[in-house]
Amino acid sequence: MRPAEKFLVELGISVPDDIDIDAIAYCAGAEVDYRKLVGCEAQIIGRKDKAIIYVQKNARQTRRRFSAAHELGHWHHHRGQSFVCRPEDIGRPIDQTSKNVERIADAYAADLILPRFMITPKLEALDEFSFHELIDLAGTFSASVTATAIRAVRMTREPVILVAHNLFGKRWQWPSVTAMGLSVRSDVDPRSTAFRMLSAEGKLVPPRKEPASYWFERRHIEQFDIRAQSMTTVEGESLTLLRIMDQELIDIYAH
Ligand SMILES: [Zn+2]
């Protein structure tokens, strides 16, 4: 179990509703103060075994929660140091194996807000691995859909890839363990559901079948179809869940 999950267990927290970040912070010797901040999203000032965490009051609730948890990550891993975290430092969905202090704090925050031991049984109980279910799950954990979807994709054995686009192309992707080695093309195909969602704020469309060539740039890949479901995020990007329907596509192209 990772440090944040261990801490939850020590505190006797076993259900999502009890993940009260302010109370957890208090137990770690930190007080969270929500106030208007200029030029940063959150900060922590620590001294000996006490800390004060400031979090941007104007942010969305899921964002405030993640930011406070991110600062608790700094408190756990980088005790004795103070941090001023900009919006781009917190919750960046890129390589979680990075040793960058911000990524380490993010990983701690994700473990605290979306702990594996609570998510596992819920993932197993899902009827279908789709955004409809993941949006529900995000609500259960008071987390953003993006953070929840990344967590779920990294835990499932379904052959899926989560990919985010803006109009300039692919921003990032997370393949599940069974789709590892597949890389979505770096541009956004105007025929794809991802492209259409970029101009449809707040929308979610049902999964649909599309030629794999809309998503991958590989020789002869047009012989395969994939299923794609896209939605727009509050950041104005499109988030797509790609399901590989054919094991052969993975066997040929995943390397
Ligand atoms: Zn930080």
PDB file of C-alpha atoms and ligand atoms in Angstrom, residues 70-71 74 85 89 102 105, ligand 1:
ATOM      1  CA  HIS A  70      -1.361  17.792  -3.449  1.00  0.00           C
ATOM      2  CA  GLU A  71       0.009  20.038  -0.681  1.00  0.00           C
ATOM      3  CA  HIS A  74       4.465  17.824  -0.330  1.00  0.00           C
ATOM      4  CA  CYS A  85       2.281  25.636  -6.583  1.00  0.00           C
ATOM      5  CA  ASP A  89       2.049  22.245 -11.196  1.00  0.00           C
ATOM      6  CA  GLU A 102       5.181  18.181  -8.270  1.00  0.00           C
ATOM      7  CA  ALA A 105       2.792  15.380  -4.749  1.00  0.00           C
TER       8      ALA A 105
HETATM    9 ZN    ZN B   1       3.176  21.389  -5.609  1.00  0.00          ZN
END
